Short mmCIF file of C-alpha atoms in Angstrom, two decimals:
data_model
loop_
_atom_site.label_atom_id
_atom_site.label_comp_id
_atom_site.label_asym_id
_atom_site.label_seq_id
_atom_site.Cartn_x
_atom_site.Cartn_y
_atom_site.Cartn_z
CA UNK A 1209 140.30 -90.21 104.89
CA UNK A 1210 141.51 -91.91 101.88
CA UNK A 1211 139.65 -94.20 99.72
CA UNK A 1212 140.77 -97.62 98.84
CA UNK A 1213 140.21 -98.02 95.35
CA UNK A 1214 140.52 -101.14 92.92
CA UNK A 1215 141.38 -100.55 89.04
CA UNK A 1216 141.84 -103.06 87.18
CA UNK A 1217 141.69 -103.99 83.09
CA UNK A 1218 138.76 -107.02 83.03
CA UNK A 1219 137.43 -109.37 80.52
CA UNK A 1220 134.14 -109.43 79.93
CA UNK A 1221 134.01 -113.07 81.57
CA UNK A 1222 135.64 -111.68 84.73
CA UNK A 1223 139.57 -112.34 84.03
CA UNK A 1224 142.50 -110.13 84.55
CA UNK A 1225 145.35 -111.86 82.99
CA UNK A 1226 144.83 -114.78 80.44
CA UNK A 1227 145.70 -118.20 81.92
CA UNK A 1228 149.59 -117.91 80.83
CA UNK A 1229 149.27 -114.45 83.11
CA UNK A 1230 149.01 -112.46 79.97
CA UNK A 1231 147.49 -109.27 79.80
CA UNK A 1232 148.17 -108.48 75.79
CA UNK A 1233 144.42 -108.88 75.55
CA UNK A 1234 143.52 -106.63 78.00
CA UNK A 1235 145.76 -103.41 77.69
CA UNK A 1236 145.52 -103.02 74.19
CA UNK A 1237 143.62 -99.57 75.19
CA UNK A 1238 146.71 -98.42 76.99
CA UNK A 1239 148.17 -97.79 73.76
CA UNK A 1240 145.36 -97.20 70.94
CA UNK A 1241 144.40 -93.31 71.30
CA UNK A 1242 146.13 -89.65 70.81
CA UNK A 1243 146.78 -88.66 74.38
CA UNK A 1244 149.67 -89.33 75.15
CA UNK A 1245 150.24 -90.01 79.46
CA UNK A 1246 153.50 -90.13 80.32
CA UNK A 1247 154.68 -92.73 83.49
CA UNK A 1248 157.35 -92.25 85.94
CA UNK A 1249 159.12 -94.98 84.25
CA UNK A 1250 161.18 -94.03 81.48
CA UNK A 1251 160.02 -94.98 77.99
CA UNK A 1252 156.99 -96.44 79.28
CA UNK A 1253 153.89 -93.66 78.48
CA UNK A 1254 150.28 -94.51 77.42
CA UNK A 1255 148.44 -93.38 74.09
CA UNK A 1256 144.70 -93.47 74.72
CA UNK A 1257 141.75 -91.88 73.74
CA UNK A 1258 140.36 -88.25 75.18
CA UNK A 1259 137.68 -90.75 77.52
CA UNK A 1260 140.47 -92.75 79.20
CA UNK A 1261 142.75 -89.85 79.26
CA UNK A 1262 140.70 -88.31 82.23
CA UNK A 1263 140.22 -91.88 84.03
CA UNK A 1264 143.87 -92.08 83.92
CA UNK A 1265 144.67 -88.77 84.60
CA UNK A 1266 142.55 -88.71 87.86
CA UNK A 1267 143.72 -91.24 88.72
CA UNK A 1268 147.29 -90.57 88.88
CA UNK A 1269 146.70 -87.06 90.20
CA UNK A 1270 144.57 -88.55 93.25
CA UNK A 1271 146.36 -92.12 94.12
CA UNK A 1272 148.70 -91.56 97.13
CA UNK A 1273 149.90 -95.34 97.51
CA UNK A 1274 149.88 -98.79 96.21
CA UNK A 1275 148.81 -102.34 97.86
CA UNK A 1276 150.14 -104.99 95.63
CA UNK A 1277 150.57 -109.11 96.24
CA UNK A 1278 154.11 -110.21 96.07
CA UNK A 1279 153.09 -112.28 93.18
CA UNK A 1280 153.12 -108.85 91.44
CA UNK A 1281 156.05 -107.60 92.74
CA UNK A 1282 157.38 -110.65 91.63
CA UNK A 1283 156.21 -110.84 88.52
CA UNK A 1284 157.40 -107.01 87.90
CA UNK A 1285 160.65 -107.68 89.62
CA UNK A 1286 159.37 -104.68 91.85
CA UNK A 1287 159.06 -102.33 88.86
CA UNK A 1288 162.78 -101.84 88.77
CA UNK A 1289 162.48 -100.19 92.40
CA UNK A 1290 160.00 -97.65 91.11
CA UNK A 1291 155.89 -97.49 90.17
CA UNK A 1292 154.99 -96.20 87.11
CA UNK A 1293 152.37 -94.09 89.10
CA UNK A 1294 155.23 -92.77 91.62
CA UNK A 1295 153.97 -93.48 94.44
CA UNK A 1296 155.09 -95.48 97.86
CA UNK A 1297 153.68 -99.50 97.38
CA UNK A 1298 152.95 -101.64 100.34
CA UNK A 1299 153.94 -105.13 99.07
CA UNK A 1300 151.71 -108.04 101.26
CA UNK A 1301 154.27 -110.56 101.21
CA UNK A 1302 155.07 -113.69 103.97
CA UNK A 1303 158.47 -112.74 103.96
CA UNK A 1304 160.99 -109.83 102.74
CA UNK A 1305 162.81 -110.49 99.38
CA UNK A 1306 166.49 -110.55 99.54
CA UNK A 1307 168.10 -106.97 98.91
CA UNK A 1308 164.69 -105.53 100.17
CA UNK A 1309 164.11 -103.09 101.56
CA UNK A 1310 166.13 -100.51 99.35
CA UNK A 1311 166.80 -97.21 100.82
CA UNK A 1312 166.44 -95.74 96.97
CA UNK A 1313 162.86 -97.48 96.54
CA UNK A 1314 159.86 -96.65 97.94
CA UNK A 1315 158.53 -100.33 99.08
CA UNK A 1316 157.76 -101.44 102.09
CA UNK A 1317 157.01 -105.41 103.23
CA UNK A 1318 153.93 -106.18 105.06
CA UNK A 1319 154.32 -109.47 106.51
CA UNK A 1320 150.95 -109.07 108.68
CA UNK A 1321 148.33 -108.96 106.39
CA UNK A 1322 146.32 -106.92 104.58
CA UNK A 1323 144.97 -104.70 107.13
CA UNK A 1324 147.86 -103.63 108.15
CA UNK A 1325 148.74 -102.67 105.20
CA UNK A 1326 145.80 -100.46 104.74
CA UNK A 1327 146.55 -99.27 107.87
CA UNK A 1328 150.47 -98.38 106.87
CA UNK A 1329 149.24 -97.04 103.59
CA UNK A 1330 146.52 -94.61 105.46
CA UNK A 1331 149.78 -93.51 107.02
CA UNK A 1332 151.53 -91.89 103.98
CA UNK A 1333 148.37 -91.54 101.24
CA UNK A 1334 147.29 -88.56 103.17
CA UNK A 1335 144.05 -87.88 101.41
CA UNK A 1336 144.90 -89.46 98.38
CA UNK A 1337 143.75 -92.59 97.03
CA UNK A 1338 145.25 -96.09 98.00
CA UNK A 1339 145.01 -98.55 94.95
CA UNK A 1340 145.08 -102.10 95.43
CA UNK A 1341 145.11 -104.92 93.06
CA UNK A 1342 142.87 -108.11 92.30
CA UNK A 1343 143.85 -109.91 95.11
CA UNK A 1344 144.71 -107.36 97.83
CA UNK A 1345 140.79 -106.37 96.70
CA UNK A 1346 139.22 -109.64 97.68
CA UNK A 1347 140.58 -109.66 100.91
CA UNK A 1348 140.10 -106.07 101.42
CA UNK A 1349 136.74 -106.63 100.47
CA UNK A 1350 136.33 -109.97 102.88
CA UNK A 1351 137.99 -106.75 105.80
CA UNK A 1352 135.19 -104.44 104.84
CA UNK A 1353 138.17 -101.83 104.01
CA UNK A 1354 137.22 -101.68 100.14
CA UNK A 1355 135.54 -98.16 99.19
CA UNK A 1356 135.28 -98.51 95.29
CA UNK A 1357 135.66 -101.37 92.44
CA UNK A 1358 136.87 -99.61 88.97
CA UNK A 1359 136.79 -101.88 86.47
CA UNK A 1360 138.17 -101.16 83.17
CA UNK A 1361 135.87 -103.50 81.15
CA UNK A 1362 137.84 -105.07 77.74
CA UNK A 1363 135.73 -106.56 74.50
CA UNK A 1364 136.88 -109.86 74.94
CA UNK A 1365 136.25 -113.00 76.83
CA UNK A 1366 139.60 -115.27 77.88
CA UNK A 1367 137.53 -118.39 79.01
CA UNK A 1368 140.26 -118.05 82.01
CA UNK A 1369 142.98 -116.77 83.97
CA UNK A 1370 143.22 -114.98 86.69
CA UNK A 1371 140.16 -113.46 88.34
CA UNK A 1372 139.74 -109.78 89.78
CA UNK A 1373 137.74 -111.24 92.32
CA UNK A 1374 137.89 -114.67 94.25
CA UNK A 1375 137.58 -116.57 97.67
CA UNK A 1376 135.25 -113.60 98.60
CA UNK A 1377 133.87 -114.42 102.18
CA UNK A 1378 131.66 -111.92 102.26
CA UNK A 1379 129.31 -112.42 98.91
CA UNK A 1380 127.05 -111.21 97.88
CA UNK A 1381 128.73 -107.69 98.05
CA UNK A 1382 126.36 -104.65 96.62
CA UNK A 1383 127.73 -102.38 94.44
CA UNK A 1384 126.63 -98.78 93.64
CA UNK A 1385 126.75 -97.19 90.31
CA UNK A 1386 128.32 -97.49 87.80
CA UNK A 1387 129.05 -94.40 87.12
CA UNK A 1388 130.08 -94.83 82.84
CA UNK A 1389 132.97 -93.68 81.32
CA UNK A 1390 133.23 -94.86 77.62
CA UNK A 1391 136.69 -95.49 76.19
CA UNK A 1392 138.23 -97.09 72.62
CA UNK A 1393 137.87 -100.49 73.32
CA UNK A 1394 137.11 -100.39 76.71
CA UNK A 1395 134.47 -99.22 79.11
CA UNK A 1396 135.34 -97.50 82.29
CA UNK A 1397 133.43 -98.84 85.36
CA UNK A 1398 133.09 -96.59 88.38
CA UNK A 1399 130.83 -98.88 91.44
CA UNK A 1400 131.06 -97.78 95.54
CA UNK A 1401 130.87 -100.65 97.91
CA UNK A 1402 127.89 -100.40 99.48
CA UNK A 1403 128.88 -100.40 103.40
CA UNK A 1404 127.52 -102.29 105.88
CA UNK A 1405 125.87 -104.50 102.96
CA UNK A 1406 128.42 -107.27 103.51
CA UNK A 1407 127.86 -110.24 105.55
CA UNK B 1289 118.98 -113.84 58.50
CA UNK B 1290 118.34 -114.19 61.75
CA UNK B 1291 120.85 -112.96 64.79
CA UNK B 1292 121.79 -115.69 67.39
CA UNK B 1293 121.87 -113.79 70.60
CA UNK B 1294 123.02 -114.16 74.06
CA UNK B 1295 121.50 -112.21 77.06
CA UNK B 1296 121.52 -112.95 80.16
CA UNK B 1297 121.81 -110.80 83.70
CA UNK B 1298 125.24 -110.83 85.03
CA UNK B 1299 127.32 -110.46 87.88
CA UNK B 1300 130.19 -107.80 87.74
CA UNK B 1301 132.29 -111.18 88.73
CA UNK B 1302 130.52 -112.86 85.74
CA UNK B 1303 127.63 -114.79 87.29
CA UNK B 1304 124.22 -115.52 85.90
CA UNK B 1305 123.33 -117.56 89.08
CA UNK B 1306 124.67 -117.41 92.97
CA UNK B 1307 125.89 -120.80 93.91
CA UNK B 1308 122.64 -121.64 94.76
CA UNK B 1309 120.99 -121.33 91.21
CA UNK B 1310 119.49 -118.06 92.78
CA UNK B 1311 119.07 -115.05 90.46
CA UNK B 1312 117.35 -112.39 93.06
CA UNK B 1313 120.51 -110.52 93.48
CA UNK B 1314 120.21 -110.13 89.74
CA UNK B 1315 117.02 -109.74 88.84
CA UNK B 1316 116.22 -106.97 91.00
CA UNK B 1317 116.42 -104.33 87.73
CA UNK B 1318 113.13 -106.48 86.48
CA UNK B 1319 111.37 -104.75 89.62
CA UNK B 1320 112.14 -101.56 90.54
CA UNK B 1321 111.38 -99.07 87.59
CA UNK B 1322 107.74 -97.06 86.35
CA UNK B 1323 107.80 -98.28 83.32
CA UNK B 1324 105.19 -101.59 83.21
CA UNK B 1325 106.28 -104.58 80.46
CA UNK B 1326 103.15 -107.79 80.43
CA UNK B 1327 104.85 -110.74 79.45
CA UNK B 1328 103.03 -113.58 77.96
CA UNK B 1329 103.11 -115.74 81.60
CA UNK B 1330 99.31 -115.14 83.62
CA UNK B 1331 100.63 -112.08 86.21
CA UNK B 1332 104.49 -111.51 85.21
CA UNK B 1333 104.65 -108.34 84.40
CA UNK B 1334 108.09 -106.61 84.98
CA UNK B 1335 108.72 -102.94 86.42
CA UNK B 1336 111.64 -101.28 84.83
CA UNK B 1337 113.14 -97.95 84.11
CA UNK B 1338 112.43 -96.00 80.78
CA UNK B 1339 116.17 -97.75 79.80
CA UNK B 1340 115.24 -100.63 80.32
CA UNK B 1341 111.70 -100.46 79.20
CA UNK B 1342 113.55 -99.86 75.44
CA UNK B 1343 116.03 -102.40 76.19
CA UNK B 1344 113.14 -104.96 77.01
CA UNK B 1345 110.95 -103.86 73.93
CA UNK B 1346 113.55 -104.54 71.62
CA UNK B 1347 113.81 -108.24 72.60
CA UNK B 1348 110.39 -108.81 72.86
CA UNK B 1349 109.74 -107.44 69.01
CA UNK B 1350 112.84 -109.31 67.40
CA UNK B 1351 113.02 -111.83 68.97
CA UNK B 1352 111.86 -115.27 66.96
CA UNK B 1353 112.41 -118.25 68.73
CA UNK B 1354 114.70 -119.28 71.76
CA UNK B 1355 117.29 -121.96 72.30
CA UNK B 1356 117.74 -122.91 75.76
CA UNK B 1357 119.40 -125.71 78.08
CA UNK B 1358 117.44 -128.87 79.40
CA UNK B 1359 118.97 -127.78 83.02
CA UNK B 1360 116.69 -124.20 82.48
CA UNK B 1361 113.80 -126.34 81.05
CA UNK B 1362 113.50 -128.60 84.35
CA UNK B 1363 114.16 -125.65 86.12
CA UNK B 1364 111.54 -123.51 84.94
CA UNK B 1365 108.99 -126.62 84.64
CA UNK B 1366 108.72 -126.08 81.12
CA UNK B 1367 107.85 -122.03 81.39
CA UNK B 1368 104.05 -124.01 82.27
CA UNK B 1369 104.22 -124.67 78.14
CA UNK B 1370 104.70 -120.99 77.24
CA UNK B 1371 107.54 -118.71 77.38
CA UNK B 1372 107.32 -115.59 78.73
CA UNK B 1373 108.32 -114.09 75.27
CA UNK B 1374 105.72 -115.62 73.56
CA UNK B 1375 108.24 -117.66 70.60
CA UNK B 1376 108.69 -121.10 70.08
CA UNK B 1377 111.37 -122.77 72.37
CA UNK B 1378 114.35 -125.43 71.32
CA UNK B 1379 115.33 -127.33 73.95
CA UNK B 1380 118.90 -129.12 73.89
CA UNK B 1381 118.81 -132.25 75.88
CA UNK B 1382 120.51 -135.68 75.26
CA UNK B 1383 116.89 -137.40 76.16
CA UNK B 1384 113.13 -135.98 75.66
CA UNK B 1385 111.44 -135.75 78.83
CA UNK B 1386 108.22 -137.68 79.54
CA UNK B 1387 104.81 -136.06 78.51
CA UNK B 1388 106.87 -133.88 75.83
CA UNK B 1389 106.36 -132.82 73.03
CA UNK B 1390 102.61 -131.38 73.61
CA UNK B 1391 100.48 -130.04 71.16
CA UNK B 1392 99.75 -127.34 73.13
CA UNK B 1393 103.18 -125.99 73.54
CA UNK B 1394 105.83 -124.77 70.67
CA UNK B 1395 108.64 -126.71 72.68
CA UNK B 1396 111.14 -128.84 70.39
CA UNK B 1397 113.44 -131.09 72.15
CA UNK B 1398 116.38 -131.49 70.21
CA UNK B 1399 118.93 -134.74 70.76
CA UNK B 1400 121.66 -133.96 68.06
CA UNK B 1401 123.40 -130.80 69.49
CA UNK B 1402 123.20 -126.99 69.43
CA UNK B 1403 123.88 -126.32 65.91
CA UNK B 1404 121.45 -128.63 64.76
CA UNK B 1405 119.00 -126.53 67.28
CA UNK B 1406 120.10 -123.44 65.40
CA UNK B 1407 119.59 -124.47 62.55
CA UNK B 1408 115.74 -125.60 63.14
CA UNK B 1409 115.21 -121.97 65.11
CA UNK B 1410 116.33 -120.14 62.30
CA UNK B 1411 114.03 -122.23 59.91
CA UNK B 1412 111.15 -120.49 62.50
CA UNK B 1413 112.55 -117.29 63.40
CA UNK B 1414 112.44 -115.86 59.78
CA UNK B 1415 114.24 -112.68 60.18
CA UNK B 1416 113.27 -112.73 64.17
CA UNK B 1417 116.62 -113.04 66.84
CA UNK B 1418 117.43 -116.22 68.13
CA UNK B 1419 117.58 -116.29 71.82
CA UNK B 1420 119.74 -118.36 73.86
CA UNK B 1421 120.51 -119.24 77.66
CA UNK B 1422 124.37 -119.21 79.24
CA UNK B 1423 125.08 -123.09 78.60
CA UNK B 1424 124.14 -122.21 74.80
CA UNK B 1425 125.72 -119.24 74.39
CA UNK B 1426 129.16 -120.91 75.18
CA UNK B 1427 128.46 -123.91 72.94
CA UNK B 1428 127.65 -121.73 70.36
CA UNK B 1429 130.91 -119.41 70.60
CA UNK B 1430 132.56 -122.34 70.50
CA UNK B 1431 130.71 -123.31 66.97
CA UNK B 1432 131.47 -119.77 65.68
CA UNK B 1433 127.44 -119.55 65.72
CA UNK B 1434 127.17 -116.51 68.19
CA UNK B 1435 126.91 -113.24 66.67
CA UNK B 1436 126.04 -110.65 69.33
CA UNK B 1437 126.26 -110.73 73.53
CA UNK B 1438 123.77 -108.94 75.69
CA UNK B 1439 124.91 -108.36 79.24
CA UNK B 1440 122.61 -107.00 81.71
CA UNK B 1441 125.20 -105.83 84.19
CA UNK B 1442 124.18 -106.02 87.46
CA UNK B 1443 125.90 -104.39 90.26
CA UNK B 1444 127.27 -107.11 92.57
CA UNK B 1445 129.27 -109.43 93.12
CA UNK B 1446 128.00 -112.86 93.52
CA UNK B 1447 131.47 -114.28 94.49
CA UNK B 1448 130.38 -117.76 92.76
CA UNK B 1449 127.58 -119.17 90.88
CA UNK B 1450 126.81 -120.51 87.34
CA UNK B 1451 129.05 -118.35 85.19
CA UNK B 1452 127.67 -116.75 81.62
CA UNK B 1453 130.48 -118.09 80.10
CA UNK B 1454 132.28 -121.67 80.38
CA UNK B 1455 134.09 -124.15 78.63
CA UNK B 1456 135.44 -122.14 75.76
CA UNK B 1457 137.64 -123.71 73.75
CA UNK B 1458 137.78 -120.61 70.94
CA UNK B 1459 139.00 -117.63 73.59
CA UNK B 1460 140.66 -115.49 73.37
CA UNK B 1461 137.12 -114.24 71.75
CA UNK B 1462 137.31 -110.67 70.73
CA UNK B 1463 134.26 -108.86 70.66
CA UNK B 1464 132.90 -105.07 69.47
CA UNK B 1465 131.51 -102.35 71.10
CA UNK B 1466 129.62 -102.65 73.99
CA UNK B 1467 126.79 -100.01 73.36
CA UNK B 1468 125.79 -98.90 76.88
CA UNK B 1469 122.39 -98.38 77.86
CA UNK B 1470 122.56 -96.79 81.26
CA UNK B 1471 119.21 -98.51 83.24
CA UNK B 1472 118.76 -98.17 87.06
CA UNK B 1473 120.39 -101.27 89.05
CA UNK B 1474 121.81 -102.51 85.65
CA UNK B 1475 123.34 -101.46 82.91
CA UNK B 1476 122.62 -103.22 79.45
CA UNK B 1477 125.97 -103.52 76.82
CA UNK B 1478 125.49 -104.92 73.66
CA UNK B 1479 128.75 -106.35 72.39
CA UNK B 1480 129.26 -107.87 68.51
CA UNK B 1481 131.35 -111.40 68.15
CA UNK B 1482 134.17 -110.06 65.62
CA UNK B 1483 133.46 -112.81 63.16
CA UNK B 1484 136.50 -114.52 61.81
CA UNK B 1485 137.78 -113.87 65.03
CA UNK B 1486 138.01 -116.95 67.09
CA UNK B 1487 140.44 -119.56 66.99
#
């Protein structure tokens, strides 16, 4: 069955974007290494180091769909109708933007909520790994449908933003691990959610 | 000259306390190891792994003297006049509470801010760290007085709580490192304040 998986690049004080929704602060290790990981968008690869070369690599090799907020979508304008990681993306949205869906793009519109959109992405991920971001996580943590929290940790502390985690229903949640994987200015995270430890 | 230093145990969503000032969801590495560590507090003796047996050590030979909140004080009724770590203790408070200071106890209340408090635990610590609580360590960020950060990452998520870090008006704060000292139940990273750094 696949795993639902969240990976995100963190602050040290918890944030995920900076409170103008930046992220320069946070994905500087995207680009300061000598592996070179090419996207499936065109000009966009990734220079890291040898350590985050394997988290990224397994991670593209294993992740079978996306669940993303349509704040992100938005914010992305839908990735120009294609993920960098090439992969179908489940959009939890109240409604469907105009000119969506595209027959050329692989996004679908879940205007039912998040479990169905696990559900949906179950559908087409096959064994491989469905990746959801920080808010899809919450409330797939709140649904008990969260497997593992990946949290690429960054040397710095915003004092604000946007948190990976919030309006969890369900806290305290207990984490396994980590297992440790140590980047260039940043430390890969591995935890498993612990199940049946939720409330 | 002495090191001002932050450590506290953390939440992977950032907490030091649940919303309940409760810490047993984080304190639970303190407990469950082979390796014993006597404090200077009548039968508190902590149970840790060998990792965090070194981790422990470490503080308890540097450090000097402490500089905590009056909130912790009241808390902690005053540690009964002793601190577990044995060093004299600087307590920031706007007031002095009644029946303080004793002759008994190295507690100095200090009315005039945290970087007069610094100053008066460094006159103390000699070469020793300088230990301080969540409330402090923002303040002293803040006064670009902070030069390393100690988090005892615990695996959980706390959902809400007393955050380590709040009310920073110098982020974005970049920081060094971490070193990672893998313990069971926590994992200790020792991060460097890039000096210069904040705004």
């Amino acid at each position: 069955m696949a795993k639902v998986i969240a990976n995100m690049s963190m602050s040290l004080d918890g944030f995920v974007a900076d409170p103008s929704d930046g992220v320069e602060h946070l994905f500087g290790w995207y680009g300061n290494g000598d592996v070179t990981i090419p996207t499936a968008t065109p000009g966009l690869t990734f220079q890291v180091s040898e350590a985050s070369a394997a988290h990224l690599r397994s991670a593209m090799e294993n992740v079978g769909a996306l669940i993303v907020g349509r704040r992100l979508f938005d914010m992305t304008d839908g990735w120009g109708g294609r993920h960098p990681m090439d992969v179908p993306v489940f959009v939890v949205s109240h409604t469907v933007p105009d000119g969506w869906p595209r027959r050329d793009a692989p996004f679908t519109f879940v205007t039912d909520g998040v479990e169905s959109a696990v559900t949906q992405a179950k559908e087409v991920a096959g064994d491989g790994w469905i990746g959801v971001g920080s808010k899809i996580a919450s409330q797939c943590l709140n649904a008990g449908l969260l497997d593992e929290i990946r949290v690429d940790l960054v040397p710095v502390l915003l004092g604000g933003g946007v948190p990976f985690f919030e309006g969890l229903t369900c806290a305290p949640v207990e984490l396994e691990g980590p297992r440790v994987i140590e980047g260039t200015g940043v430390t890969h995270l591995y935890y498993t959610v612990k199940s049946g430890e939720t409330k």
